[in-house]
PDB file of C-alpha atoms in Angstrom:
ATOM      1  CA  UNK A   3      65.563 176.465  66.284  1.00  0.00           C
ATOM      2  CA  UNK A   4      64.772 174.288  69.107  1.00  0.00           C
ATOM      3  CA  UNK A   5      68.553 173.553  70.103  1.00  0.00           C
ATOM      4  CA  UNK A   6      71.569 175.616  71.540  1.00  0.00           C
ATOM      5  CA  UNK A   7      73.236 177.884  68.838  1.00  0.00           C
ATOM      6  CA  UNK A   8      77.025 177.530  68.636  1.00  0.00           C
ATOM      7  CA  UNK A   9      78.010 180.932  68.831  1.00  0.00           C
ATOM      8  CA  UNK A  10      81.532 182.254  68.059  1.00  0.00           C
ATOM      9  CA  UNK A  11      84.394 183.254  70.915  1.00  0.00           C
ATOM     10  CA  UNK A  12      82.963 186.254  73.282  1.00  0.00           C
ATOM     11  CA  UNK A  13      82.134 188.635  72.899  1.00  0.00           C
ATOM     12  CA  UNK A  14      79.010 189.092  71.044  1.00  0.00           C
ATOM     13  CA  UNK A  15      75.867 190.091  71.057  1.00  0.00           C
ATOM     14  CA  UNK A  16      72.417 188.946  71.961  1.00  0.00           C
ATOM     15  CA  UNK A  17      68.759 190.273  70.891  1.00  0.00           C
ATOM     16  CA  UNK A  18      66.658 188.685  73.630  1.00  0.00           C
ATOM     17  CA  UNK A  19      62.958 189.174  72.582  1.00  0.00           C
ATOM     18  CA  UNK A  20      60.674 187.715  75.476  1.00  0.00           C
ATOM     19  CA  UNK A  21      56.439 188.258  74.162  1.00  0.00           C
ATOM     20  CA  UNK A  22      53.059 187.592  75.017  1.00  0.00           C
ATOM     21  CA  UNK A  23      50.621 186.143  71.980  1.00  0.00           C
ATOM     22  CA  UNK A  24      47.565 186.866  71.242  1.00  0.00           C
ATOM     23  CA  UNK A  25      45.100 184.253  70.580  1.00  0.00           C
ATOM     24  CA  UNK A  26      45.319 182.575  66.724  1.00  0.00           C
ATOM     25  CA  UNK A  27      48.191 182.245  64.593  1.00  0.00           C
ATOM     26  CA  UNK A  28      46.538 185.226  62.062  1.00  0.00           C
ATOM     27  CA  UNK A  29      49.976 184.680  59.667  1.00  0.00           C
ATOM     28  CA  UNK A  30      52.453 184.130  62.513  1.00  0.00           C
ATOM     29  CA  UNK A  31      53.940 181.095  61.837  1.00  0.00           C
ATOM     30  CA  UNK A  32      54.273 182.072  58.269  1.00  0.00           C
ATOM     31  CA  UNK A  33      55.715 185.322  58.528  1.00  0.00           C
ATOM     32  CA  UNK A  34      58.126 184.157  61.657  1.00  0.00           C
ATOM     33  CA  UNK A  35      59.755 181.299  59.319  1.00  0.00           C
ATOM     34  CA  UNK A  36      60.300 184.117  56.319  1.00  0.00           C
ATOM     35  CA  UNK A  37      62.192 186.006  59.452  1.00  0.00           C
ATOM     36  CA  UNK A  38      64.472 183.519  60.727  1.00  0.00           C
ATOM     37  CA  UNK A  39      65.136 182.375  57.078  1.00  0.00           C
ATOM     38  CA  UNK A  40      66.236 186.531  56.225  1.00  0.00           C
ATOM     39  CA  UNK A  41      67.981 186.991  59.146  1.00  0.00           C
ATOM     40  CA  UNK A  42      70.108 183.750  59.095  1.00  0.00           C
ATOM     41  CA  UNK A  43      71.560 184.824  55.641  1.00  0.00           C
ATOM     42  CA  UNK A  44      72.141 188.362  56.870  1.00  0.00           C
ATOM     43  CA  UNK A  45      76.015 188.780  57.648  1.00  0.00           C
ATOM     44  CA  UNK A  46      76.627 188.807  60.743  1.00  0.00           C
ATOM     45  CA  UNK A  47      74.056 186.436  62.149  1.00  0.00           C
ATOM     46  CA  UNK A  48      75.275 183.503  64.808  1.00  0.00           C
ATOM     47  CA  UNK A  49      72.399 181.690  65.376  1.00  0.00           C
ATOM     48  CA  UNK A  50      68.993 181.647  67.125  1.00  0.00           C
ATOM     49  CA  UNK A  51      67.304 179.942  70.251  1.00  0.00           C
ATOM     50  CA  UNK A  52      63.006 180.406  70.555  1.00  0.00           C
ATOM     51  CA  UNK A  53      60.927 178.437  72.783  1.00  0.00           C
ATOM     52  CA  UNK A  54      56.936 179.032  73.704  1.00  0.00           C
ATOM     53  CA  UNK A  55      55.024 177.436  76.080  1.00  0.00           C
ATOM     54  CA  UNK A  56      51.359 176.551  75.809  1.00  0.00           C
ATOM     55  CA  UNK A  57      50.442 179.877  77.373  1.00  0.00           C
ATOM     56  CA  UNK A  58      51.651 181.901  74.538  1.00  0.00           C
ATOM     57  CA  UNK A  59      54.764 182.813  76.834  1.00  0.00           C
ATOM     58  CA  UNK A  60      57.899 182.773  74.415  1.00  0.00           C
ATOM     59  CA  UNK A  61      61.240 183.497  74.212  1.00  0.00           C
ATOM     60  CA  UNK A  62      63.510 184.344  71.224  1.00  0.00           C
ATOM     61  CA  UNK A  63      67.036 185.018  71.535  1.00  0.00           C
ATOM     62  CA  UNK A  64      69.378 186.102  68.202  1.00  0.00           C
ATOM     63  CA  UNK A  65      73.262 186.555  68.600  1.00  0.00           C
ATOM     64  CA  UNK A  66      75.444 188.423  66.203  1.00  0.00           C
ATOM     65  CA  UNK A  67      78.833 189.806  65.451  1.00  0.00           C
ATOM     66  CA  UNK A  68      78.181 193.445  66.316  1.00  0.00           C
ATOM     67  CA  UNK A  69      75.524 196.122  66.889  1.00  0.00           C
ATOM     68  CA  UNK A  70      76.272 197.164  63.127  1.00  0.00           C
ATOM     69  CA  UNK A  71      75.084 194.098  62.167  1.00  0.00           C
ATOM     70  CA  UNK A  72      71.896 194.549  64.715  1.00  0.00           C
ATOM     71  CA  UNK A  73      71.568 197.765  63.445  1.00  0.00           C
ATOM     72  CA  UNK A  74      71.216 196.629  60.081  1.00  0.00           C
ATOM     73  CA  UNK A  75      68.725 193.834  60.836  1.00  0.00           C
ATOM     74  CA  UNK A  76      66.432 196.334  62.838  1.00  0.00           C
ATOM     75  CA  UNK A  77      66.463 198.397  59.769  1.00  0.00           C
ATOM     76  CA  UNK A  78      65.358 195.609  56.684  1.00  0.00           C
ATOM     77  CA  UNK A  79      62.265 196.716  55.309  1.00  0.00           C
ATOM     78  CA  UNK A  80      60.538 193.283  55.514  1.00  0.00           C
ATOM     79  CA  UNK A  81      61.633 193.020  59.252  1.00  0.00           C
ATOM     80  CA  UNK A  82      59.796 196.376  59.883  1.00  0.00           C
ATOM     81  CA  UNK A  83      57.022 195.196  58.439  1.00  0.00           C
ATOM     82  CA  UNK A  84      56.719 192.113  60.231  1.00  0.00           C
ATOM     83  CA  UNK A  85      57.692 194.448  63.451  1.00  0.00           C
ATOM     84  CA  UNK A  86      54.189 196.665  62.480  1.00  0.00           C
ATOM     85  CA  UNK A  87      52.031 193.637  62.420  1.00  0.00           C
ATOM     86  CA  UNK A  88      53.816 191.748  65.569  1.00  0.00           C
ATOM     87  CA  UNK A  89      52.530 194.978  67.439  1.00  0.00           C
ATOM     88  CA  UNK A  90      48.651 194.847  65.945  1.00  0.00           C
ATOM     89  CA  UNK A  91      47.679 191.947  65.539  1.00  0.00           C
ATOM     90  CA  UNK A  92      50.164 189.031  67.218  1.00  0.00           C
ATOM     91  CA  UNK A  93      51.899 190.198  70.351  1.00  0.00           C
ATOM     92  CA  UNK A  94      49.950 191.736  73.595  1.00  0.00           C
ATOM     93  CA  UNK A  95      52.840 192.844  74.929  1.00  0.00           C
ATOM     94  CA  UNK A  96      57.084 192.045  74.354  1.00  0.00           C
ATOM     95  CA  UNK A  97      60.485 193.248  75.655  1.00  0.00           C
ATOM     96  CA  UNK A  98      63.111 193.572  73.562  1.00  0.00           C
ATOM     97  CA  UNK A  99      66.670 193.594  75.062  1.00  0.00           C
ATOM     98  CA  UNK A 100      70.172 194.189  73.491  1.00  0.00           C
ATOM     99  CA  UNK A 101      73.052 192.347  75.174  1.00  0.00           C
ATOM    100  CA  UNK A 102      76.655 192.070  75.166  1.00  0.00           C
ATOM    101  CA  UNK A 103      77.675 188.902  76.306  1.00  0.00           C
ATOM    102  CA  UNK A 104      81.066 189.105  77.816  1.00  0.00           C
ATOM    103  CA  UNK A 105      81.485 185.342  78.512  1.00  0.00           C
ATOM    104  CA  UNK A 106      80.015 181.818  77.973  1.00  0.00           C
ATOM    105  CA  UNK A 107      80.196 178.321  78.846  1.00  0.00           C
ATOM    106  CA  UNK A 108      79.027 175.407  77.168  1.00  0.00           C
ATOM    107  CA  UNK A 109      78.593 171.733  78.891  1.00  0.00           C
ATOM    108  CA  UNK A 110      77.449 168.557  77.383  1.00  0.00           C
ATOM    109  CA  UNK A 111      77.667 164.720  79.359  1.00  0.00           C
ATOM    110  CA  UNK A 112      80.683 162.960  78.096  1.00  0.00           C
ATOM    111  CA  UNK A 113      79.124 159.893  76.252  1.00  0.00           C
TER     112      UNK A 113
ATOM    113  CA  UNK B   7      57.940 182.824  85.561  1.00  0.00           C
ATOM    114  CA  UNK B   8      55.737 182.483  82.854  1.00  0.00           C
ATOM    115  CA  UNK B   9      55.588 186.164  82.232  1.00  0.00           C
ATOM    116  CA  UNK B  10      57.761 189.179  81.085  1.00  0.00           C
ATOM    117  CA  UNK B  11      60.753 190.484  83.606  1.00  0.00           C
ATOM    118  CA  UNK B  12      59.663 193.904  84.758  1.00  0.00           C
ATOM    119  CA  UNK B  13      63.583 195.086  85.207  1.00  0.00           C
ATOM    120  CA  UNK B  14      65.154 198.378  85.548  1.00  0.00           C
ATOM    121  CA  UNK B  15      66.648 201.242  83.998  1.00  0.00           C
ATOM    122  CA  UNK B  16      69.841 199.698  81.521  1.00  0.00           C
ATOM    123  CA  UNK B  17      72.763 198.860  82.082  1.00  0.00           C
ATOM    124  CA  UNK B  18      72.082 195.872  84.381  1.00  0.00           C
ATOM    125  CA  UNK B  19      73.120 192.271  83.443  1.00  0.00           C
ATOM    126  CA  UNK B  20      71.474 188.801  81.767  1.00  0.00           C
ATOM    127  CA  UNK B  21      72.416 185.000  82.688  1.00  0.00           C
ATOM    128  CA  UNK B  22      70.902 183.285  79.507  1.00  0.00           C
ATOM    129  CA  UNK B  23      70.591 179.542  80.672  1.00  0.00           C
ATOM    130  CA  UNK B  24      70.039 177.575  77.383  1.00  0.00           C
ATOM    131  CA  UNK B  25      69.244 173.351  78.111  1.00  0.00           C
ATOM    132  CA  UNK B  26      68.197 170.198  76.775  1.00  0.00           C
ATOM    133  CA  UNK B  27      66.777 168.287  79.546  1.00  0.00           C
ATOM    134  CA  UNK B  28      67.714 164.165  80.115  1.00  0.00           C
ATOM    135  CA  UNK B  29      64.418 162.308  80.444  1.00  0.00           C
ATOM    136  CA  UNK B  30      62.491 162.015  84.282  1.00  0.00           C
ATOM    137  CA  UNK B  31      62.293 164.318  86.462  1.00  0.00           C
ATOM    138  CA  UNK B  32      65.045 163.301  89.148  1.00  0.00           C
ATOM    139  CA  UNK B  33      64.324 165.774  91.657  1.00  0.00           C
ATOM    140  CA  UNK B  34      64.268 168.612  88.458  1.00  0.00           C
ATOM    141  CA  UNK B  35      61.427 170.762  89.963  1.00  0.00           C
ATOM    142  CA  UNK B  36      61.583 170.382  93.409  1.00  0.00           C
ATOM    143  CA  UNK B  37      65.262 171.946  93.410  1.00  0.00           C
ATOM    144  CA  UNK B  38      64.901 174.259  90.595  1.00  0.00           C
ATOM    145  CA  UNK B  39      61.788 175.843  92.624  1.00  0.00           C
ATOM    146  CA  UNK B  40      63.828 175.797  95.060  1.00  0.00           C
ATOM    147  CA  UNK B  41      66.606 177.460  93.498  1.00  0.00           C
ATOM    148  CA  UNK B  42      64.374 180.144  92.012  1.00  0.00           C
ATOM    149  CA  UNK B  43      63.175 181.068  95.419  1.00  0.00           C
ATOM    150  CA  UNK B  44      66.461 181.540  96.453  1.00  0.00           C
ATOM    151  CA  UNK B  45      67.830 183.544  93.842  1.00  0.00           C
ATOM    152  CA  UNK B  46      64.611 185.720  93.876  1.00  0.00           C
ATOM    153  CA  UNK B  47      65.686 186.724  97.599  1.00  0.00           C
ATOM    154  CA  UNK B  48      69.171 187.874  96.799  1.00  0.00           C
ATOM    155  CA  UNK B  49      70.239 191.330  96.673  1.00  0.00           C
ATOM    156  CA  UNK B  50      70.686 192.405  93.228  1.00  0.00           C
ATOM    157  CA  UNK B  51      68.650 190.156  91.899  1.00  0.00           C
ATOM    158  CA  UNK B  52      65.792 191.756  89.419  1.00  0.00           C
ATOM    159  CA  UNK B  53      63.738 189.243  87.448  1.00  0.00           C
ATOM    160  CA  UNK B  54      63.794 185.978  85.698  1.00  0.00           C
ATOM    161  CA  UNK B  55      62.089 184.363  82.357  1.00  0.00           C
ATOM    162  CA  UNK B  56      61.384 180.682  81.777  1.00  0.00           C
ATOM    163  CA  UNK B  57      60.088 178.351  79.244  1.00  0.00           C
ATOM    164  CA  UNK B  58      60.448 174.640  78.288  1.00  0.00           C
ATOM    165  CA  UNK B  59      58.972 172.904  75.662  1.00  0.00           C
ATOM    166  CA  UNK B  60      57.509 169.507  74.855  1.00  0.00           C
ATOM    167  CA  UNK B  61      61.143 168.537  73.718  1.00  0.00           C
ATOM    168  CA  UNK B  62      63.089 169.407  76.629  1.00  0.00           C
ATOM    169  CA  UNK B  63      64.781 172.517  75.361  1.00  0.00           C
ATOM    170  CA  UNK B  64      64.493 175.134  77.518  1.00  0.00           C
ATOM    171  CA  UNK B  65      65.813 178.581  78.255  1.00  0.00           C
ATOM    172  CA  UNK B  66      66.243 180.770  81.596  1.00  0.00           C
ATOM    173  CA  UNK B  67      66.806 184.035  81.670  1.00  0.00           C
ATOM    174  CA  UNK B  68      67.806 185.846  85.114  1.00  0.00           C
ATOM    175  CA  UNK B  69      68.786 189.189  85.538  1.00  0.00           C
ATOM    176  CA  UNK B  70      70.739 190.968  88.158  1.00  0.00           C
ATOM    177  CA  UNK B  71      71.861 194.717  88.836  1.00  0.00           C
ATOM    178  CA  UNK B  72      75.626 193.537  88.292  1.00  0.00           C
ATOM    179  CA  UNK B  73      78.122 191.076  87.675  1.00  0.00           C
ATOM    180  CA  UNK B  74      79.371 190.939  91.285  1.00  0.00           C
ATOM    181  CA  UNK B  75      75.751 189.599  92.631  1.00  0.00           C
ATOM    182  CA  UNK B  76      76.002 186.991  89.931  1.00  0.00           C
ATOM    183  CA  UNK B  77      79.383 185.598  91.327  1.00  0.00           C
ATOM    184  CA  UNK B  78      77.815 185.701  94.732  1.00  0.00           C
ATOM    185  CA  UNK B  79      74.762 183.718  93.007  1.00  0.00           C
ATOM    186  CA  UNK B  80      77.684 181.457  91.399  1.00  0.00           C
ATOM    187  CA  UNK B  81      79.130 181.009  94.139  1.00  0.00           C
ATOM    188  CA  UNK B  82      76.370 180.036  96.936  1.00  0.00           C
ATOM    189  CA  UNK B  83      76.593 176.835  98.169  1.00  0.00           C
ATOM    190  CA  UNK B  84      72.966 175.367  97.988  1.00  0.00           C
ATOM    191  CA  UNK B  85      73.345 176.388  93.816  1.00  0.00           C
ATOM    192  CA  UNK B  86      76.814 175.061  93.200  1.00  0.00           C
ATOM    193  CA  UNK B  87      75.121 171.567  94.820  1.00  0.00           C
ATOM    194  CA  UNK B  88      72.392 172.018  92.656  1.00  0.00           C
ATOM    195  CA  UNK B  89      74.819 172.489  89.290  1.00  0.00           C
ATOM    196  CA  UNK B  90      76.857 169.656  90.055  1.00  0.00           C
ATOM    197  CA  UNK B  91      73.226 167.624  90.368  1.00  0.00           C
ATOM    198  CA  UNK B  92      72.166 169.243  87.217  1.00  0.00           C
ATOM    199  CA  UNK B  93      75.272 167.659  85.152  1.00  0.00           C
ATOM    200  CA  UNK B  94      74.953 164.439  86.120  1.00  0.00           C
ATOM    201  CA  UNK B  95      71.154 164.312  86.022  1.00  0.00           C
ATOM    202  CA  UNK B  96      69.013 166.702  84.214  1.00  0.00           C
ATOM    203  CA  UNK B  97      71.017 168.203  81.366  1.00  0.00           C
ATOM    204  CA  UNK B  98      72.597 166.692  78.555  1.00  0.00           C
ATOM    205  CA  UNK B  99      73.785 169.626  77.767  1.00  0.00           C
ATOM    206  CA  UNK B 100      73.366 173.454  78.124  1.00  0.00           C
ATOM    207  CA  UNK B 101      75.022 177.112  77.527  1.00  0.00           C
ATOM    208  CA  UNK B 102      75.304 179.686  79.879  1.00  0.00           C
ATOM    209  CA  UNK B 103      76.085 183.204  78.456  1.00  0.00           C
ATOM    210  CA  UNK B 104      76.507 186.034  80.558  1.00  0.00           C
ATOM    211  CA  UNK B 105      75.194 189.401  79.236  1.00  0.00           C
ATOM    212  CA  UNK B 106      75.459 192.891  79.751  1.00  0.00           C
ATOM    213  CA  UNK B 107      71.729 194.700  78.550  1.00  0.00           C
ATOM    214  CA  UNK B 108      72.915 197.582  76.939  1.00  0.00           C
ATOM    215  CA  UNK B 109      69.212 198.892  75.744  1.00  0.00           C
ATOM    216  CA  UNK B 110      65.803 197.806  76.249  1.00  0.00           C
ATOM    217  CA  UNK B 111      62.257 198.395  75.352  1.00  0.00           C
ATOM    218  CA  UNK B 112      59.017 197.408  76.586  1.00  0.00           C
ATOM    219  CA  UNK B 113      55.665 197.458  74.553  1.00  0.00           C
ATOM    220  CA  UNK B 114      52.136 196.462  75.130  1.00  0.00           C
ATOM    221  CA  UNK B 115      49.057 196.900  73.330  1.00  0.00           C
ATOM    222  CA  UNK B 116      47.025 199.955  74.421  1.00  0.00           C
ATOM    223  CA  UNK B 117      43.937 198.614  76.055  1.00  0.00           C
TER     224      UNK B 117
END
């Protein structure tokens, strides 16, 4: 996920999840590919951006087509579970915000 | 910025800054500190998340209390400087979406 998603024409909308971890991986890695992998074939998905630092300071951001489609992401059974054990045993604390992004621009140097 | 953006009560507004760094420095941190400090003193400003990785891809969040203290952000003089620096020196390319936070919500673990 380490690259800029190519999101569709504004608008759209954006899940910015910014965490803390807790020390140890106890099944995150794991359980955070099976995720991304769901979510990406859910309709409705744009694409994803994450990033962590050495710290344990992260940031994941998902865009989609609609809060419908959010909606119906927050509500997968698998993703709640994941959600229960993000909150006991690998996140000390997270933010969760849900955006509308009303407009975008994308550079890149000529070559 | 290595930590969660304590912000306030939705709706307010998100500048997601997505990059891929060119190699060197170049004067990178010295003017993005700078640039931080700046925007940190502005009115309406509220909060900003950062991380980079080993790679170069990055991703800024800031957030402000509207969309007419981001033009005024957009439009200062020292940061336009510092965007037309940024395109011909430290990004090969980037995405800047700008958000309105609809919802939000904070957790941490219970101590």
């Amino acid at each position: 996920m380490s690259k800029i998603a190519r999101t569709l024409e504004t608008p759209y909308y954006a899940v910015i999840f910014t965490s803390t971890r807790t020390l140890g991986d106890n099944g995150y890695e794991n359980v955070g590919d099976k995720m991304f992998e769901m979510a990406s074939k859910q309709k409705g998905f744009l694409g994803a951006e994450s990033v962590r630092d050495e710290e344990g300071f992260g940031m994941t951001i998902s865009y989609w087509d609609s809060l419908e489609s959010i909606d119906i992401w927050r509500n997968n059974v698998s993703h709640m579970k994941a959600k229960e054990m993000g909150k006991k045993m690998w996140y000390s604390k997270y933010m969760i915000r849900i955006c509308k992004v009303e407009s975008d621009n994308y550079f890149e140097t000529p070559l």
